mmCIF file of C-alpha atoms in Angstrom:
data_model
loop_
_atom_site.group_PDB
_atom_site.id
_atom_site.type_symbol
_atom_site.label_atom_id
_atom_site.label_comp_id
_atom_site.label_asym_id
_atom_site.label_seq_id
_atom_site.Cartn_x
_atom_site.Cartn_y
_atom_site.Cartn_z
ATOM 1 C CA GLY E 1 23.779 -100.656 113.274
ATOM 2 C CA GLU E 2 26.672 -102.286 111.304
ATOM 3 C CA SER E 3 29.219 -101.095 108.814
ATOM 4 C CA VAL E 4 31.516 -102.948 106.477
ATOM 5 C CA GLY E 5 34.326 -100.426 106.319
ATOM 6 C CA LEU E 6 35.224 -99.531 102.766
ATOM 7 C CA HIS E 7 31.814 -100.413 101.286
ATOM 8 C CA LEU E 8 29.814 -98.459 103.870
ATOM 9 C CA PRO E 9 32.047 -95.649 105.025
ATOM 10 C CA THR E 10 29.278 -93.957 107.029
ATOM 11 C CA LEU E 11 27.417 -95.611 109.866
ATOM 12 C CA SER E 12 24.345 -93.854 111.256
ATOM 13 C CA VAL E 13 23.339 -94.945 114.725
ATOM 14 C CA GLN E 14 20.559 -93.799 116.976
ATOM 15 C CA GLU E 15 21.626 -92.570 120.382
ATOM 16 C CA GLY E 16 21.420 -95.380 122.895
ATOM 17 C CA ASP E 17 21.754 -98.151 120.331
ATOM 18 C CA ASN E 18 24.789 -100.396 120.025
ATOM 19 C CA SER E 19 27.224 -99.798 117.147
ATOM 20 C CA ILE E 20 29.289 -102.368 115.324
ATOM 21 C CA ILE E 21 32.158 -101.215 113.138
ATOM 22 C CA ASN E 22 33.801 -103.827 110.978
ATOM 23 C CA CYS E 23 37.277 -104.041 109.534
ATOM 24 C CA ALA E 24 38.843 -106.557 107.175
ATOM 25 C CA TYR E 25 42.595 -106.619 107.566
ATOM 26 C CA SER E 26 45.030 -107.739 104.921
ATOM 27 C CA ASN E 27 48.030 -109.401 106.526
ATOM 28 C CA SER E 28 47.537 -112.846 108.036
ATOM 29 C CA ALA E 29 50.843 -112.376 109.883
ATOM 30 C CA SER E 30 49.557 -109.296 111.725
ATOM 31 C CA ASP E 31 49.932 -109.738 115.452
ATOM 32 C CA TYR E 32 48.640 -106.577 117.050
ATOM 33 C CA PHE E 33 45.511 -104.596 116.322
ATOM 34 C CA ILE E 34 44.304 -101.221 117.548
ATOM 35 C CA TRP E 35 41.115 -99.238 117.173
ATOM 36 C CA TYR E 36 41.427 -95.482 117.025
ATOM 37 C CA LYS E 37 38.796 -92.746 117.150
ATOM 38 C CA GLN E 38 39.409 -89.513 115.300
ATOM 39 C CA GLU E 39 37.198 -86.505 115.938
ATOM 40 C CA SER E 40 37.133 -83.638 113.490
ATOM 41 C CA GLY E 41 40.297 -81.532 113.673
ATOM 42 C CA LYS E 42 42.009 -83.854 116.154
ATOM 43 C CA GLY E 43 44.518 -86.661 116.098
ATOM 44 C CA PRO E 44 43.603 -90.347 116.336
ATOM 45 C CA GLN E 45 42.807 -91.337 119.896
ATOM 46 C CA PHE E 46 43.504 -94.847 121.198
ATOM 47 C CA ILE E 47 40.360 -96.794 122.105
ATOM 48 C CA ILE E 48 41.337 -100.416 122.594
ATOM 49 C CA ASP E 49 43.859 -102.963 121.357
ATOM 50 C CA ILE E 50 44.084 -106.722 121.021
ATOM 51 C CA ARG E 51 46.861 -109.208 120.372
ATOM 52 C CA SER E 52 46.466 -112.058 117.927
ATOM 53 C CA ASN E 53 46.471 -114.641 120.734
ATOM 54 C CA MET E 54 43.089 -113.294 121.903
ATOM 55 C CA ASP E 55 39.712 -113.215 120.201
ATOM 56 C CA LYS E 56 37.909 -110.756 122.436
ATOM 57 C CA ARG E 57 38.792 -107.870 124.689
ATOM 58 C CA GLN E 58 36.520 -105.513 126.578
ATOM 59 C CA GLY E 59 36.936 -101.952 127.689
ATOM 60 C CA GLN E 60 34.588 -99.329 128.988
ATOM 61 C CA ARG E 61 31.536 -99.541 126.692
ATOM 62 C CA VAL E 62 33.702 -101.015 123.925
ATOM 63 C CA THR E 63 34.504 -104.564 122.871
ATOM 64 C CA VAL E 64 36.923 -105.652 120.180
ATOM 65 C CA LEU E 65 36.478 -109.013 118.479
ATOM 66 C CA LEU E 66 39.166 -110.652 116.377
ATOM 67 C CA ASN E 67 38.543 -113.489 113.938
ATOM 68 C CA LYS E 68 41.900 -114.526 112.525
ATOM 69 C CA THR E 69 40.400 -117.216 110.335
ATOM 70 C CA VAL E 70 38.682 -114.666 108.136
ATOM 71 C CA LYS E 71 40.988 -111.739 109.021
ATOM 72 C CA HIS E 72 38.194 -109.711 110.515
ATOM 73 C CA LEU E 73 38.176 -107.226 113.351
ATOM 74 C CA SER E 74 35.181 -105.482 114.827
ATOM 75 C CA LEU E 75 34.548 -102.766 117.382
ATOM 76 C CA GLN E 76 31.315 -102.784 119.334
ATOM 77 C CA ILE E 77 30.226 -99.655 121.149
ATOM 78 C CA ALA E 78 27.475 -100.101 123.707
ATOM 79 C CA ALA E 79 24.808 -97.446 124.243
ATOM 80 C CA THR E 80 26.213 -95.091 121.616
ATOM 81 C CA GLN E 81 26.331 -91.449 122.669
ATOM 82 C CA PRO E 82 26.597 -88.213 120.657
ATOM 83 C CA GLY E 83 30.232 -87.940 121.773
ATOM 84 C CA ASP E 84 30.944 -91.171 119.918
ATOM 85 C CA SER E 85 30.455 -89.415 116.571
ATOM 86 C CA ALA E 86 33.833 -89.608 114.841
ATOM 87 C CA VAL E 87 35.831 -91.543 112.258
ATOM 88 C CA TYR E 88 36.976 -94.927 113.540
ATOM 89 C CA PHE E 89 40.099 -96.608 112.219
ATOM 90 C CA CYS E 90 41.344 -100.117 112.673
ATOM 91 C CA ALA E 91 45.104 -100.546 112.478
ATOM 92 C CA GLU E 92 47.284 -103.649 112.297
ATOM 93 C CA MET E 93 50.936 -104.383 112.972
ATOM 94 C CA GLY E 94 53.185 -107.396 112.470
ATOM 95 C CA ALA E 95 54.881 -109.359 115.241
ATOM 96 C CA MET E 96 57.920 -108.010 117.061
ATOM 97 C CA THR E 97 60.195 -110.334 115.097
ATOM 98 C CA THR E 98 59.054 -109.017 111.713
ATOM 99 C CA ASP E 99 59.885 -105.961 109.612
ATOM 100 C CA SER E 100 56.371 -104.689 110.040
ATOM 101 C CA TRP E 101 56.667 -104.265 113.817
ATOM 102 C CA GLY E 102 56.071 -100.605 114.665
ATOM 103 C CA LYS E 103 54.500 -99.867 111.271
ATOM 104 C CA LEU E 104 50.832 -99.394 111.952
ATOM 105 C CA GLN E 105 48.846 -100.080 108.764
ATOM 106 C CA PHE E 106 45.571 -98.212 108.965
ATOM 107 C CA GLY E 107 42.268 -99.150 107.398
ATOM 108 C CA ALA E 108 40.257 -96.612 105.430
ATOM 109 C CA GLY E 109 38.091 -95.523 108.351
ATOM 110 C CA THR E 110 34.357 -95.513 109.084
ATOM 111 C CA GLN E 111 32.458 -92.337 109.859
ATOM 112 C CA VAL E 112 30.023 -92.899 112.722
ATOM 113 C CA VAL E 113 27.157 -90.422 113.016
ATOM 114 C CA VAL E 114 25.031 -90.595 116.142
ATOM 115 C CA THR E 115 21.524 -89.242 115.737
ATOM 116 C CA PRO E 116 19.294 -88.224 118.627
ATOM 117 C CA ASP B 1 49.232 -81.380 129.992
ATOM 118 C CA THR B 2 49.360 -82.397 126.326
ATOM 119 C CA ALA B 3 51.118 -85.737 125.907
ATOM 120 C CA VAL B 4 52.120 -85.315 122.261
ATOM 121 C CA SER B 5 52.205 -81.765 120.943
ATOM 122 C CA GLN B 6 52.922 -80.368 117.494
ATOM 123 C CA THR B 7 53.601 -76.892 116.151
ATOM 124 C CA PRO B 8 52.302 -75.247 114.155
ATOM 125 C CA LYS B 9 48.718 -76.470 113.947
ATOM 126 C CA TYR B 10 48.245 -74.848 110.546
ATOM 127 C CA LEU B 11 50.869 -74.089 107.922
ATOM 128 C CA VAL B 12 50.109 -72.382 104.619
ATOM 129 C CA THR B 13 52.985 -71.853 102.232
ATOM 130 C CA GLN B 14 53.970 -71.484 98.588
ATOM 131 C CA MET B 15 55.309 -74.237 96.355
ATOM 132 C CA GLY B 16 59.070 -74.459 96.460
ATOM 133 C CA ASN B 17 59.424 -73.223 100.015
ATOM 134 C CA ASP B 18 61.104 -75.129 102.868
ATOM 135 C CA LYS B 19 59.208 -75.636 106.115
ATOM 136 C CA SER B 20 59.519 -77.480 109.418
ATOM 137 C CA ILE B 21 57.022 -79.052 111.794
ATOM 138 C CA LYS B 22 57.982 -79.713 115.396
ATOM 139 C CA CYS B 23 56.839 -82.488 117.709
ATOM 140 C CA GLU B 24 57.393 -83.063 121.396
ATOM 141 C CA GLN B 25 56.192 -85.821 123.719
ATOM 142 C CA ASN B 26 56.236 -85.789 127.504
ATOM 143 C CA LEU B 27 55.287 -89.444 127.948
ATOM 144 C CA GLY B 28 58.853 -90.665 128.346
ATOM 145 C CA HIS B 29 58.472 -92.882 125.275
ATOM 146 C CA ASP B 30 61.466 -94.158 123.352
ATOM 147 C CA THR B 31 59.897 -94.212 119.900
ATOM 148 C CA MET B 32 58.390 -91.414 117.820
ATOM 149 C CA TYR B 33 56.720 -91.414 114.413
ATOM 150 C CA TRP B 34 55.498 -89.208 111.603
ATOM 151 C CA TYR B 35 52.333 -90.083 109.719
ATOM 152 C CA LYS B 36 50.680 -88.389 106.754
ATOM 153 C CA GLN B 37 46.883 -88.222 106.409
ATOM 154 C CA ASP B 38 45.573 -87.369 102.951
ATOM 155 C CA SER B 39 42.332 -85.704 101.938
ATOM 156 C CA LYS B 40 40.526 -89.069 102.034
ATOM 157 C CA LYS B 41 41.664 -89.502 105.651
ATOM 158 C CA PHE B 42 44.031 -92.325 104.745
ATOM 159 C CA LEU B 43 46.837 -92.507 107.327
ATOM 160 C CA LYS B 44 50.269 -93.731 106.287
ATOM 161 C CA ILE B 45 53.459 -94.020 108.276
ATOM 162 C CA MET B 46 56.433 -92.024 107.035
ATOM 163 C CA PHE B 47 59.212 -92.336 109.611
ATOM 164 C CA SER B 48 60.011 -93.765 113.003
ATOM 165 C CA TYR B 49 62.826 -92.965 115.413
ATOM 166 C CA ASN B 50 63.864 -94.968 118.452
ATOM 167 C CA ASN B 51 66.134 -93.188 120.920
ATOM 168 C CA LYS B 52 67.160 -90.692 118.224
ATOM 169 C CA GLU B 53 67.924 -93.416 115.697
ATOM 170 C CA LEU B 54 65.979 -93.774 112.437
ATOM 171 C CA ILE B 55 64.348 -97.206 112.311
ATOM 172 C CA ILE B 56 61.540 -96.834 109.773
ATOM 173 C CA ASN B 57 61.706 -94.914 106.513
ATOM 174 C CA GLU B 58 58.771 -95.718 104.283
ATOM 175 C CA THR B 59 60.015 -94.678 100.830
ATOM 176 C CA VAL B 60 59.296 -91.050 101.489
ATOM 177 C CA PRO B 61 60.884 -88.556 99.038
ATOM 178 C CA ASN B 62 64.216 -87.319 100.334
ATOM 179 C CA ARG B 63 62.786 -83.797 100.414
ATOM 180 C CA PHE B 64 61.421 -84.962 103.773
ATOM 181 C CA SER B 65 64.058 -85.107 106.476
ATOM 182 C CA PRO B 66 63.190 -86.023 110.055
ATOM 183 C CA LYS B 67 65.490 -84.954 112.860
ATOM 184 C CA SER B 68 65.467 -86.126 116.451
ATOM 185 C CA PRO B 69 67.613 -83.943 118.744
ATOM 186 C CA ASP B 70 66.593 -86.082 121.728
ATOM 187 C CA LYS B 71 64.120 -88.858 122.366
ATOM 188 C CA ALA B 72 61.360 -86.421 123.368
ATOM 189 C CA HIS B 73 61.485 -84.489 120.090
ATOM 190 C CA LEU B 74 61.060 -85.432 116.455
ATOM 191 C CA ASN B 75 60.937 -82.657 113.892
ATOM 192 C CA LEU B 76 60.062 -82.914 110.217
ATOM 193 C CA HIS B 77 61.717 -80.669 107.675
ATOM 194 C CA ILE B 78 60.349 -80.506 104.142
ATOM 195 C CA ASN B 79 62.339 -78.975 101.282
ATOM 196 C CA SER B 80 60.985 -77.674 97.986
ATOM 197 C CA LEU B 81 57.356 -78.127 98.929
ATOM 198 C CA GLU B 82 55.006 -79.480 96.246
ATOM 199 C CA LEU B 83 51.243 -79.285 95.896
ATOM 200 C CA GLY B 84 50.980 -82.991 96.683
ATOM 201 C CA ASP B 85 52.541 -82.425 100.094
ATOM 202 C CA SER B 86 49.315 -80.804 101.251
ATOM 203 C CA ALA B 87 47.960 -83.051 103.990
ATOM 204 C CA VAL B 88 47.653 -83.348 107.746
ATOM 205 C CA TYR B 89 50.846 -84.573 109.381
ATOM 206 C CA PHE B 90 50.630 -86.409 112.674
ATOM 207 C CA CYS B 91 53.354 -87.113 115.131
ATOM 208 C CA ALA B 92 52.994 -90.103 117.446
ATOM 209 C CA SER B 93 54.975 -91.764 120.200
ATOM 210 C CA SER B 94 55.022 -95.182 121.826
ATOM 211 C CA GLN B 95 56.811 -97.354 124.340
ATOM 212 C CA VAL B 96 57.168 -100.886 123.094
ATOM 213 C CA THR B 97 56.186 -103.511 125.642
ATOM 214 C CA GLN B 98 55.513 -107.217 125.443
ATOM 215 C CA GLY B 99 51.837 -106.375 125.304
ATOM 216 C CA GLY B 100 52.106 -104.252 122.220
ATOM 217 C CA ASP B 101 53.159 -100.940 120.747
ATOM 218 C CA THR B 102 50.320 -98.523 121.389
ATOM 219 C CA GLN B 103 50.988 -95.310 119.549
ATOM 220 C CA TYR B 104 49.671 -92.019 120.894
ATOM 221 C CA PHE B 105 49.056 -89.264 118.394
ATOM 222 C CA GLY B 106 49.453 -85.514 118.466
ATOM 223 C CA PRO B 107 46.778 -83.070 117.276
ATOM 224 C CA GLY B 108 48.171 -82.815 113.750
ATOM 225 C CA THR B 109 49.582 -80.075 111.535
ATOM 226 C CA ARG B 110 47.510 -79.154 108.508
ATOM 227 C CA LEU B 111 49.906 -78.217 105.706
ATOM 228 C CA THR B 112 48.518 -76.398 102.686
ATOM 229 C CA VAL B 113 50.832 -75.803 99.735
ATOM 230 C CA LEU B 114 49.617 -73.168 97.272
#
């Protein structure tokens, strides 16, 4: 399944399917991007990050894709499991030489619900 | 072994009161942060300290005063609490490297102002 962030804040995915969570970021000067997972009652948990000089990075069952041309970031989760149910946030940060370094700007979040 | 810890987890108080939230990290990071998450789950940075020095202050009312006694601790004191201060407050820490500035978050403190 796919989501488009603000317009589809809830993504329902069947267990075992792949999930794609999309994020449109605002600042073309952003240099560093992170995906976080937040389970109910817990703090955001780091999933994967990517620098602006890359367009793809893979982790365990997750892949982040960055398209700087259209300022779009996506998180792909392979073989989605019930434990993947959470709110997912993309976050962006400016380059080290800018005032926005260190200031993570978070997107609105996408609720992922995994159904059996 | 919790990397970033906060106390208390829940805080319920009356308008006008003064309260503090404490944060500790055992990751050896140089930088610590406070974020506020509202009822719509929107997360916004409030403050950042690097080695006990304030480096980010995001136009937060001066009723909010962070204090960093050492680089492993960053506390948040709030004076004259208002209804709008009700939110979940997250502490985070990071160690800036050339690769990035991955921030690790604590479990949050849910503040309810009545």
